[in-house]
Amino acid sequence: MNIRDGYALQLAVKQGYRIVIISGGKSEAVKTRLNGLGITDVYMANDTKEKTLAEVMDKYGLKSEEILYMGDDVPDLSAMKMCGLPTCPADACPEVKQLSLYISDKKGGQGCVRDIIEQTLRLHGKWHVQLTESAK
């Protein structure tokens, strides 16, 4: 993750977006950071992403067209096919890029999460840039 991803993630949560992390990674530090940003649905060491996504969809009553999914490698393909807006970072594998409706110009760990969230929030008029009085 990029440090700037954190701002976008916590803002999306505050704006009412449900952020779900389904990762094959096993880092407890990453899970702790995500929880600290307000993300409660964090599924680490996951090798059945489509099954977990189906469970999340059922749990929250979500439809495919309501889901944006960012994947970067082959294990993401099945889950990406279940959602309305499959996306990926610039350095995703070719199969993921082929399936994606949007490819960020940022690589994984270099701000691709921020890119996707910022664009989504701007599209919905929920990206708030707050300036302090001294910065105006």
PDB file of C-alpha atoms in Angstrom:
ATOM      1  CA  MET A   1       0.000   0.000   0.000  1.00  0.00           C
ATOM      2  CA  ASN A   2       0.949   3.578  -0.562  1.00  0.00           C
ATOM      3  CA  ILE A   3       0.656   6.024   2.340  1.00  0.00           C
ATOM      4  CA  ARG A   4      -1.772   8.160   0.295  1.00  0.00           C
ATOM      5  CA  ASP A   5      -4.066   5.170  -0.199  1.00  0.00           C
ATOM      6  CA  GLY A   6      -4.888   5.401   3.516  1.00  0.00           C
ATOM      7  CA  TYR A   7      -6.474   8.851   3.234  1.00  0.00           C
ATOM      8  CA  ALA A   8      -8.699   7.753   0.357  1.00  0.00           C
ATOM      9  CA  LEU A   9      -9.696   4.513   2.092  1.00  0.00           C
ATOM     10  CA  GLN A  10     -10.726   6.180   5.356  1.00  0.00           C
ATOM     11  CA  LEU A  11     -12.579   8.941   3.476  1.00  0.00           C
ATOM     12  CA  ALA A  12     -14.527   6.367   1.458  1.00  0.00           C
ATOM     13  CA  VAL A  13     -15.518   4.598   4.679  1.00  0.00           C
ATOM     14  CA  LYS A  14     -16.622   7.913   6.224  1.00  0.00           C
ATOM     15  CA  GLN A  15     -18.661   8.654   3.088  1.00  0.00           C
ATOM     16  CA  GLY A  16     -20.560   5.386   3.537  1.00  0.00           C
ATOM     17  CA  TYR A  17     -18.815   3.155   1.030  1.00  0.00           C
ATOM     18  CA  ARG A  18     -18.278  -0.443   2.065  1.00  0.00           C
ATOM     19  CA  ILE A  19     -14.639  -1.330   1.566  1.00  0.00           C
ATOM     20  CA  VAL A  20     -13.835  -5.030   1.597  1.00  0.00           C
ATOM     21  CA  ILE A  21     -10.316  -6.398   1.378  1.00  0.00           C
ATOM     22  CA  ILE A  22      -9.879  -9.950   0.095  1.00  0.00           C
ATOM     23  CA  SER A  23      -6.180 -10.729  -0.047  1.00  0.00           C
ATOM     24  CA  GLY A  24      -3.942 -13.741  -0.370  1.00  0.00           C
ATOM     25  CA  GLY A  25      -1.429 -11.909   1.809  1.00  0.00           C
ATOM     26  CA  LYS A  26      -0.893 -12.826   5.427  1.00  0.00           C
ATOM     27  CA  SER A  27       0.447  -9.611   6.975  1.00  0.00           C
ATOM     28  CA  GLU A  28      -1.111  -8.834  10.341  1.00  0.00           C
ATOM     29  CA  ALA A  29       0.420  -5.339  10.106  1.00  0.00           C
ATOM     30  CA  VAL A  30      -1.592  -4.672   6.940  1.00  0.00           C
ATOM     31  CA  LYS A  31      -4.774  -5.961   8.578  1.00  0.00           C
ATOM     32  CA  THR A  32      -4.149  -3.772  11.625  1.00  0.00           C
ATOM     33  CA  ARG A  33      -3.596  -0.714   9.417  1.00  0.00           C
ATOM     34  CA  LEU A  34      -6.783  -1.391   7.437  1.00  0.00           C
ATOM     35  CA  ASN A  35      -8.809  -1.871  10.625  1.00  0.00           C
ATOM     36  CA  GLY A  36      -7.397   1.419  11.884  1.00  0.00           C
ATOM     37  CA  LEU A  37      -8.725   3.118   8.746  1.00  0.00           C
ATOM     38  CA  GLY A  38     -12.222   1.872   9.590  1.00  0.00           C
ATOM     39  CA  ILE A  39     -12.266  -1.156   7.291  1.00  0.00           C
ATOM     40  CA  THR A  40     -13.858  -4.025   9.168  1.00  0.00           C
ATOM     41  CA  ASP A  41     -14.224  -6.548   6.338  1.00  0.00           C
ATOM     42  CA  VAL A  42     -10.636  -7.739   5.913  1.00  0.00           C
ATOM     43  CA  TYR A  43     -10.110 -11.299   4.686  1.00  0.00           C
ATOM     44  CA  MET A  44      -6.409 -12.204   4.694  1.00  0.00           C
ATOM     45  CA  ALA A  45      -4.675 -15.414   3.572  1.00  0.00           C
ATOM     46  CA  ASN A  46      -7.613 -15.987   1.250  1.00  0.00           C
ATOM     47  CA  ASP A  47      -7.312 -18.425  -1.627  1.00  0.00           C
ATOM     48  CA  THR A  48     -11.010 -18.571  -2.597  1.00  0.00           C
ATOM     49  CA  LYS A  49     -11.716 -14.943  -3.429  1.00  0.00           C
ATOM     50  CA  GLU A  50     -14.866 -15.647  -5.455  1.00  0.00           C
ATOM     51  CA  LYS A  51     -16.377 -17.636  -2.576  1.00  0.00           C
ATOM     52  CA  THR A  52     -15.561 -14.878  -0.090  1.00  0.00           C
ATOM     53  CA  LEU A  53     -16.954 -12.222  -2.444  1.00  0.00           C
ATOM     54  CA  ALA A  54     -20.177 -14.238  -2.827  1.00  0.00           C
ATOM     55  CA  GLU A  55     -20.478 -14.449   0.972  1.00  0.00           C
ATOM     56  CA  VAL A  56     -19.931 -10.692   1.311  1.00  0.00           C
ATOM     57  CA  MET A  57     -22.525 -10.000  -1.384  1.00  0.00           C
ATOM     58  CA  ASP A  58     -25.023 -12.198   0.427  1.00  0.00           C
ATOM     59  CA  LYS A  59     -24.190 -10.724   3.845  1.00  0.00           C
ATOM     60  CA  TYR A  60     -24.817  -7.149   2.676  1.00  0.00           C
ATOM     61  CA  GLY A  61     -27.428  -7.813  -0.031  1.00  0.00           C
ATOM     62  CA  LEU A  62     -25.180  -6.493  -2.792  1.00  0.00           C
ATOM     63  CA  LYS A  63     -25.764  -6.932  -6.507  1.00  0.00           C
ATOM     64  CA  SER A  64     -22.953  -7.498  -8.986  1.00  0.00           C
ATOM     65  CA  GLU A  65     -23.467  -4.103 -10.604  1.00  0.00           C
ATOM     66  CA  GLU A  66     -22.902  -2.402  -7.230  1.00  0.00           C
ATOM     67  CA  ILE A  67     -19.381  -3.770  -6.871  1.00  0.00           C
ATOM     68  CA  LEU A  68     -16.064  -2.336  -8.007  1.00  0.00           C
ATOM     69  CA  TYR A  69     -13.290  -4.894  -7.623  1.00  0.00           C
ATOM     70  CA  MET A  70      -9.583  -4.243  -8.023  1.00  0.00           C
ATOM     71  CA  GLY A  71      -7.454  -7.266  -8.780  1.00  0.00           C
ATOM     72  CA  ASP A  72      -3.911  -7.706  -9.994  1.00  0.00           C
ATOM     73  CA  ASP A  73      -3.248 -11.402 -10.608  1.00  0.00           C
ATOM     74  CA  VAL A  74      -4.754 -14.694 -11.746  1.00  0.00           C
ATOM     75  CA  PRO A  75      -6.345 -15.565  -8.349  1.00  0.00           C
ATOM     76  CA  ASP A  76      -8.548 -12.463  -8.757  1.00  0.00           C
ATOM     77  CA  LEU A  77     -10.069 -13.406 -12.114  1.00  0.00           C
ATOM     78  CA  SER A  78     -13.069 -15.414 -10.867  1.00  0.00           C
ATOM     79  CA  ALA A  79     -14.050 -12.713  -8.366  1.00  0.00           C
ATOM     80  CA  MET A  80     -13.581  -9.977 -10.965  1.00  0.00           C
ATOM     81  CA  LYS A  81     -16.053 -11.737 -13.270  1.00  0.00           C
ATOM     82  CA  MET A  82     -18.683 -11.461 -10.507  1.00  0.00           C
ATOM     83  CA  CYS A  83     -18.682  -7.678 -10.292  1.00  0.00           C
ATOM     84  CA  GLY A  84     -19.930  -4.754 -12.326  1.00  0.00           C
ATOM     85  CA  LEU A  85     -16.682  -2.798 -12.486  1.00  0.00           C
ATOM     86  CA  PRO A  86     -13.490  -4.860 -12.584  1.00  0.00           C
ATOM     87  CA  THR A  87     -10.381  -2.674 -12.287  1.00  0.00           C
ATOM     88  CA  CYS A  88      -6.656  -3.181 -11.874  1.00  0.00           C
ATOM     89  CA  PRO A  89      -3.346  -1.405 -11.307  1.00  0.00           C
ATOM     90  CA  ALA A  90      -0.997  -0.642 -14.193  1.00  0.00           C
ATOM     91  CA  ASP A  91       1.231  -3.610 -13.360  1.00  0.00           C
ATOM     92  CA  ALA A  92      -1.484  -6.272 -13.239  1.00  0.00           C
ATOM     93  CA  CYS A  93      -0.971  -9.491 -15.172  1.00  0.00           C
ATOM     94  CA  PRO A  94      -2.208  -9.519 -18.797  1.00  0.00           C
ATOM     95  CA  GLU A  95      -5.270 -11.685 -18.061  1.00  0.00           C
ATOM     96  CA  VAL A  96      -6.477  -9.264 -15.384  1.00  0.00           C
ATOM     97  CA  LYS A  97      -5.856  -6.254 -17.644  1.00  0.00           C
ATOM     98  CA  GLN A  98      -7.887  -7.893 -20.407  1.00  0.00           C
ATOM     99  CA  LEU A  99     -10.860  -8.355 -18.066  1.00  0.00           C
ATOM    100  CA  SER A 100     -10.656  -4.895 -16.472  1.00  0.00           C
ATOM    101  CA  LEU A 101     -12.937  -2.073 -17.543  1.00  0.00           C
ATOM    102  CA  TYR A 102     -10.504   0.430 -16.004  1.00  0.00           C
ATOM    103  CA  ILE A 103      -6.724   0.153 -15.673  1.00  0.00           C
ATOM    104  CA  SER A 104      -5.166   2.675 -13.312  1.00  0.00           C
ATOM    105  CA  ASP A 105      -2.076   4.475 -14.525  1.00  0.00           C
ATOM    106  CA  LYS A 106      -0.582   3.748 -11.071  1.00  0.00           C
ATOM    107  CA  LYS A 107       1.127   0.496 -10.137  1.00  0.00           C
ATOM    108  CA  GLY A 108       0.277  -1.620  -7.104  1.00  0.00           C
ATOM    109  CA  GLY A 109       1.696  -0.007  -3.978  1.00  0.00           C
ATOM    110  CA  GLN A 110       2.159   3.274  -5.847  1.00  0.00           C
ATOM    111  CA  GLY A 111      -1.264   4.858  -5.449  1.00  0.00           C
ATOM    112  CA  CYS A 112      -3.619   2.747  -7.567  1.00  0.00           C
ATOM    113  CA  VAL A 113      -6.077   2.372  -4.683  1.00  0.00           C
ATOM    114  CA  ARG A 114      -6.090   6.147  -4.152  1.00  0.00           C
ATOM    115  CA  ASP A 115      -6.641   6.627  -7.900  1.00  0.00           C
ATOM    116  CA  ILE A 116      -9.704   4.376  -8.036  1.00  0.00           C
ATOM    117  CA  ILE A 117     -11.272   5.682  -4.830  1.00  0.00           C
ATOM    118  CA  GLU A 118     -10.638   9.332  -5.637  1.00  0.00           C
ATOM    119  CA  GLN A 119     -12.207   8.952  -9.093  1.00  0.00           C
ATOM    120  CA  THR A 120     -15.224   7.151  -7.621  1.00  0.00           C
ATOM    121  CA  LEU A 121     -15.768   9.761  -4.906  1.00  0.00           C
ATOM    122  CA  ARG A 122     -15.341  12.637  -7.384  1.00  0.00           C
ATOM    123  CA  LEU A 123     -17.873  11.011  -9.720  1.00  0.00           C
ATOM    124  CA  HIS A 124     -20.395  10.900  -6.867  1.00  0.00           C
ATOM    125  CA  GLY A 125     -19.546  14.403  -5.611  1.00  0.00           C
ATOM    126  CA  LYS A 126     -18.095  13.062  -2.359  1.00  0.00           C
ATOM    127  CA  TRP A 127     -14.410  13.937  -2.714  1.00  0.00           C
ATOM    128  CA  HIS A 128     -13.935  16.768  -0.276  1.00  0.00           C
ATOM    129  CA  VAL A 129     -10.758  18.759  -0.317  1.00  0.00           C
ATOM    130  CA  GLN A 130     -10.609  20.707   2.914  1.00  0.00           C
ATOM    131  CA  LEU A 131      -8.331  23.720   3.158  1.00  0.00           C
ATOM    132  CA  THR A 132      -7.378  25.306   6.421  1.00  0.00           C
ATOM    133  CA  GLU A 133      -7.886  29.048   6.735  1.00  0.00           C
ATOM    134  CA  SER A 134      -4.143  29.665   6.391  1.00  0.00           C
ATOM    135  CA  ALA A 135      -4.004  27.675   3.136  1.00  0.00           C
ATOM    136  CA  LYS A 136      -6.829  29.609   1.422  1.00  0.00           C
TER     137      LYS A 136
END
